[in-house]
Short mmCIF file of C-alpha atoms and ligand atoms in Angstrom, two decimals:
data_model
loop_
_atom_site.label_atom_id
_atom_site.label_comp_id
_atom_site.label_asym_id
_atom_site.label_seq_id
_atom_site.Cartn_x
_atom_site.Cartn_y
_atom_site.Cartn_z
CA MET A 1 -35.40 -31.61 -6.05
CA THR A 2 -34.34 -28.02 -6.79
CA PRO A 3 -36.51 -25.58 -4.84
CA ILE A 4 -38.24 -22.57 -6.32
CA GLY A 5 -38.12 -19.20 -4.55
CA ILE A 6 -41.07 -16.86 -4.03
CA LEU A 7 -40.57 -13.16 -3.41
CA GLY A 8 -43.75 -11.24 -2.73
CA GLY A 9 -43.87 -7.52 -2.14
CA THR A 10 -45.50 -4.25 -2.95
CA PHE A 11 -42.54 -3.30 -5.15
CA ASP A 12 -43.57 0.36 -5.04
CA PRO A 13 -40.99 0.62 -6.64
CA ILE A 14 -38.76 -2.45 -6.98
CA HIS A 15 -35.13 -1.62 -6.03
CA PHE A 16 -31.71 -3.19 -5.60
CA GLY A 17 -32.56 -4.36 -2.08
CA HIS A 18 -35.16 -6.73 -3.62
CA LEU A 19 -32.94 -7.79 -6.49
CA ARG A 20 -29.89 -8.58 -4.35
CA LEU A 21 -32.07 -10.49 -1.89
CA ALA A 22 -33.38 -12.66 -4.74
CA GLU A 23 -30.00 -13.11 -6.37
CA GLU A 24 -28.00 -13.88 -3.24
CA VAL A 25 -30.55 -16.25 -1.72
CA ALA A 26 -30.97 -18.00 -5.05
CA GLN A 27 -27.20 -18.54 -5.23
CA GLN A 28 -26.80 -19.63 -1.61
CA LEU A 29 -29.68 -22.12 -1.80
CA ALA A 30 -29.25 -23.12 -5.46
CA LEU A 31 -32.85 -22.19 -6.32
CA SER A 32 -33.97 -22.90 -9.89
CA VAL A 33 -36.05 -19.73 -10.21
CA VAL A 34 -37.33 -16.87 -8.13
CA ARG A 35 -40.94 -15.87 -8.80
CA PHE A 36 -41.62 -12.20 -8.11
CA ILE A 37 -45.25 -11.78 -7.01
CA PRO A 38 -46.33 -8.09 -6.72
CA SER A 39 -49.26 -7.70 -4.33
CA GLY A 40 -52.67 -6.62 -5.58
CA LYS A 41 -54.49 -4.42 -3.07
CA PRO A 42 -52.25 -4.63 -0.01
CA TRP A 43 -54.28 -5.44 3.14
CA HIS A 44 -51.61 -4.37 5.62
CA ARG A 45 -50.60 -0.92 4.49
CA ASP A 46 -51.60 2.34 2.75
CA PRO A 47 -52.42 2.16 -0.98
CA PRO A 48 -49.22 2.19 -3.04
CA GLY A 49 -48.04 5.34 -4.89
CA ALA A 50 -48.06 3.56 -8.25
CA THR A 51 -50.93 1.57 -9.77
CA PRO A 52 -50.80 -2.23 -9.75
CA GLU A 53 -50.13 -2.18 -13.49
CA GLN A 54 -47.25 0.27 -13.01
CA ARG A 55 -45.74 -1.82 -10.22
CA LEU A 56 -45.94 -4.90 -12.45
CA GLU A 57 -44.32 -3.05 -15.31
CA MET A 58 -41.44 -1.85 -13.08
CA VAL A 59 -40.78 -5.42 -11.93
CA ARG A 60 -40.90 -6.56 -15.55
CA TRP A 61 -38.21 -4.02 -16.47
CA ALA A 62 -36.09 -4.81 -13.41
CA ILE A 63 -35.89 -8.56 -14.02
CA ALA A 64 -35.68 -8.46 -17.81
CA GLY A 65 -32.80 -10.52 -19.11
CA ASN A 66 -32.44 -12.73 -16.03
CA PRO A 67 -33.69 -16.23 -16.96
CA HIS A 68 -33.89 -17.24 -13.28
CA PHE A 69 -36.29 -14.41 -12.35
CA VAL A 70 -39.96 -14.77 -13.28
CA LEU A 71 -42.84 -12.32 -12.93
CA ASP A 72 -46.03 -13.82 -11.51
CA GLU A 73 -48.97 -11.50 -12.09
CA ARG A 74 -51.65 -13.49 -10.25
CA GLU A 75 -52.16 -11.25 -7.21
CA VAL A 76 -52.50 -8.06 -9.27
CA ARG A 77 -54.87 -9.80 -11.69
CA LYS A 78 -57.14 -10.83 -8.82
CA ASN A 79 -57.43 -7.25 -7.64
CA SER A 80 -58.19 -8.45 -4.09
CA PRO A 81 -56.04 -8.53 -0.95
CA GLY A 82 -54.26 -11.66 -2.26
CA TYR A 83 -53.28 -13.30 1.02
CA THR A 84 -49.93 -15.07 0.76
CA VAL A 85 -51.37 -18.29 2.19
CA GLU A 86 -53.95 -18.38 -0.62
CA THR A 87 -51.38 -17.60 -3.29
CA LEU A 88 -49.06 -20.33 -2.03
CA THR A 89 -51.93 -22.86 -1.78
CA GLU A 90 -52.70 -22.15 -5.42
CA LEU A 91 -49.01 -22.47 -6.41
CA ARG A 92 -48.67 -25.68 -4.45
CA ARG A 93 -51.62 -27.13 -6.37
CA GLU A 94 -49.91 -26.17 -9.67
CA ILE A 95 -46.43 -27.53 -8.92
CA GLY A 96 -47.52 -30.62 -6.98
CA GLY A 97 -46.79 -31.80 -3.46
CA GLU A 98 -43.10 -32.79 -3.92
CA GLN A 99 -41.44 -29.63 -5.27
CA PRO A 100 -39.65 -27.71 -2.50
CA MET A 101 -40.76 -24.09 -2.28
CA CYS A 102 -38.97 -21.27 -0.40
CA LEU A 103 -40.78 -18.13 0.65
CA LEU A 104 -38.14 -15.36 0.77
CA LEU A 105 -38.70 -12.69 3.40
CA GLY A 106 -36.61 -9.74 4.50
CA ALA A 107 -36.15 -9.63 8.29
CA ASP A 108 -38.82 -6.89 8.71
CA ALA A 109 -41.43 -8.92 6.85
CA PHE A 110 -40.51 -12.03 8.78
CA LEU A 111 -40.86 -10.29 12.18
CA GLY A 112 -44.36 -9.17 11.16
CA LEU A 113 -45.43 -12.68 10.15
CA PRO A 114 -47.79 -13.26 13.13
CA THR A 115 -50.01 -10.46 11.80
CA TRP A 116 -50.47 -12.29 8.48
CA HIS A 117 -53.69 -14.11 7.61
CA ARG A 118 -53.43 -17.85 8.64
CA TRP A 119 -49.67 -17.43 8.99
CA ARG A 120 -48.98 -20.79 10.67
CA GLU A 121 -50.34 -22.62 7.61
CA LEU A 122 -47.54 -21.13 5.52
CA PHE A 123 -45.11 -23.63 7.05
CA GLU A 124 -47.22 -26.52 5.72
CA LEU A 125 -46.81 -25.14 2.21
CA THR A 126 -43.29 -23.82 2.01
CA HIS A 127 -39.91 -23.32 3.62
CA VAL A 128 -39.30 -19.80 4.94
CA VAL A 129 -35.96 -18.16 4.18
CA ILE A 130 -35.19 -14.96 6.06
CA ALA A 131 -32.75 -12.48 4.57
CA HIS A 132 -30.96 -10.05 6.84
CA ARG A 133 -32.01 -6.41 6.46
CA PRO A 134 -30.25 -3.42 8.04
CA GLY A 135 -32.17 -2.07 11.03
CA PHE A 136 -34.01 -5.36 11.88
CA SER A 137 -32.66 -7.75 14.45
CA LEU A 138 -33.20 -11.50 14.15
CA LEU A 139 -32.22 -12.20 17.75
CA GLN A 140 -34.78 -14.68 19.06
CA GLU A 141 -35.22 -12.77 22.34
CA GLN A 142 -36.61 -9.85 20.36
CA MET A 143 -39.16 -11.89 18.40
CA ASP A 144 -42.85 -12.27 19.13
CA CYS A 145 -43.00 -15.41 21.33
CA LEU A 146 -45.55 -17.11 19.05
CA LEU A 147 -43.18 -16.69 16.15
CA ARG A 148 -40.22 -17.92 18.16
CA GLU A 149 -42.10 -21.04 19.28
CA GLU A 150 -43.21 -21.79 15.73
CA ILE A 151 -39.78 -21.53 14.14
CA GLU A 152 -37.54 -23.04 16.83
CA PRO A 153 -38.16 -26.68 15.90
CA ARG A 154 -37.98 -25.79 12.20
CA MET A 155 -34.58 -24.05 12.10
CA SER A 156 -32.19 -25.48 9.55
CA THR A 157 -28.60 -24.46 8.79
CA GLY A 158 -27.93 -26.48 5.64
CA ALA A 159 -29.22 -25.47 2.26
CA LEU A 160 -29.34 -29.10 1.23
CA SER A 161 -31.99 -30.03 3.81
CA LEU A 162 -34.33 -27.59 1.99
CA HIS A 163 -33.84 -29.62 -1.17
CA GLY A 164 -35.02 -32.81 0.51
CA LEU A 165 -38.41 -31.57 1.78
CA SER A 166 -41.23 -29.66 0.08
CA GLY A 167 -41.59 -27.21 3.00
CA GLY A 168 -41.64 -26.74 6.76
CA LEU A 169 -38.09 -25.56 7.45
CA VAL A 170 -36.81 -22.10 8.35
CA MET A 171 -33.42 -20.71 7.49
CA THR A 172 -31.70 -17.36 7.76
CA CYS A 173 -29.45 -16.08 4.99
CA PRO A 174 -26.91 -13.31 5.43
CA ILE A 175 -26.94 -11.07 2.34
CA THR A 176 -25.13 -7.86 1.44
CA PRO A 177 -26.71 -5.30 3.75
CA LEU A 178 -28.40 -2.60 1.69
CA ALA A 179 -30.29 0.02 3.62
CA ILE A 180 -32.57 0.75 0.66
CA SER A 181 -36.35 0.88 0.97
CA ALA A 182 -39.16 1.87 -1.36
CA THR A 183 -40.31 4.33 1.30
CA ILE A 184 -36.96 6.16 1.18
CA ILE A 185 -37.06 6.15 -2.64
CA ARG A 186 -40.62 7.57 -2.77
CA ALA A 187 -39.83 10.20 -0.14
CA GLY A 188 -36.64 11.20 -1.98
CA ILE A 189 -38.47 11.65 -5.29
CA GLY A 190 -41.22 13.61 -3.54
CA ALA A 191 -38.54 15.94 -2.17
CA GLY A 192 -37.01 16.37 -5.62
CA ARG A 193 -33.98 14.10 -5.14
CA SER A 194 -32.92 11.45 -7.66
CA PRO A 195 -33.07 7.76 -6.64
CA ARG A 196 -30.38 6.96 -9.19
CA TYR A 197 -28.16 3.97 -8.23
CA LEU A 198 -30.73 2.67 -5.71
CA LEU A 199 -32.68 0.88 -8.44
CA PRO A 200 -32.13 -0.23 -12.06
CA GLU A 201 -31.84 2.50 -14.70
CA SER A 202 -34.80 0.97 -16.61
CA VAL A 203 -37.03 1.37 -13.52
CA LEU A 204 -35.80 4.94 -13.03
CA ASP A 205 -36.62 5.71 -16.66
CA TYR A 206 -40.12 4.30 -16.15
CA ILE A 207 -40.64 6.38 -12.99
CA GLN A 208 -39.53 9.53 -14.79
CA THR A 209 -41.60 8.88 -17.91
CA HIS A 210 -44.76 8.30 -15.84
CA GLN A 211 -43.93 11.01 -13.30
CA LEU A 212 -44.45 8.66 -10.37
CA TYR A 213 -44.13 9.57 -6.69
CA ARG A 214 -44.00 13.34 -7.22
P1 ATP B 1 -41.73 -0.07 1.74
O1 ATP B 1 -40.58 0.81 2.14
O2 ATP B 1 -42.70 0.62 0.79
O3 ATP B 1 -42.41 -0.75 2.89
P2 ATP B 1 -39.88 -2.18 0.95
O4 ATP B 1 -38.68 -1.51 0.41
O5 ATP B 1 -39.80 -2.76 2.33
O6 ATP B 1 -41.15 -1.24 0.79
P3 ATP B 1 -41.48 -4.37 -0.08
O7 ATP B 1 -41.99 -4.44 -1.48
O8 ATP B 1 -42.43 -4.09 0.99
O9 ATP B 1 -40.29 -3.28 -0.09
O10 ATP B 1 -40.63 -5.67 0.26
C1 ATP B 1 -40.78 -6.92 -0.33
C2 ATP B 1 -39.82 -7.92 0.37
O11 ATP B 1 -38.47 -7.50 0.17
C3 ATP B 1 -40.05 -7.96 1.89
O12 ATP B 1 -39.84 -9.32 2.31
C4 ATP B 1 -38.91 -7.10 2.41
O13 ATP B 1 -38.50 -7.45 3.72
C5 ATP B 1 -37.80 -7.37 1.39
N1 ATP B 1 -36.84 -6.25 1.28
C6 ATP B 1 -37.10 -5.04 0.77
N2 ATP B 1 -36.01 -4.26 0.79
C7 ATP B 1 -35.02 -5.00 1.37
C8 ATP B 1 -33.65 -4.75 1.70
N3 ATP B 1 -33.08 -3.55 1.46
N4 ATP B 1 -32.94 -5.76 2.29
C9 ATP B 1 -33.51 -6.96 2.54
N5 ATP B 1 -34.84 -7.25 2.25
C10 ATP B 1 -35.55 -6.30 1.67
#
């Protein structure tokens, strides 16, 4: 069965690092779709610079025209912390027990996994696919030992094995390294520099029209 991909994030704002991650992992693993799920009120960081509605709208602009990318508004609509384990439990109920699901994480997000609410349960719901990100090492010696123990028996190297199970495997995916982050973009705009070519033109237009991050 063709797996679906899930990419959660604050997307404050969405940028080419997110879009290449989704595109390259989708191609490497032959995913049918990638669902972008912007977070509601993030529980693990400062409040975002843009409102939830604005972050949704920027994702909507960024993925427009790509039939394999879908916007999932559920976490923003809930207006609560929207823990990933709860979102994926809900999704699992909707798509049924058989459909393979892949949670896409950049290396930084993956390394922070042990701080997430009920993180071990995620592996019962989904595969976890880790995309390389400049500045974050995936060497096992540098990982939290709880994380290392959890993933060691789950590591898979073949994309096809992810198609045969609904979840439970872990795989790393090399992608084009792009040292872009939303933090750098927000800081640049705050300092009067243009983020042009770090994110889609449509998102840049939206940021300028709504005077975000100044
Ligand atoms: P911020 O700088 O505000 O923390 P961010 O750029 O890291 O934001 P998020 O919305 O927090 O963006 O990230 C959502 C997901 O996308 C996370 O899994 C993160 O690791 C991944 N990601 C973001 N940027 C990149 C990138 N340049 N390369 C690989 N993965 C990325």
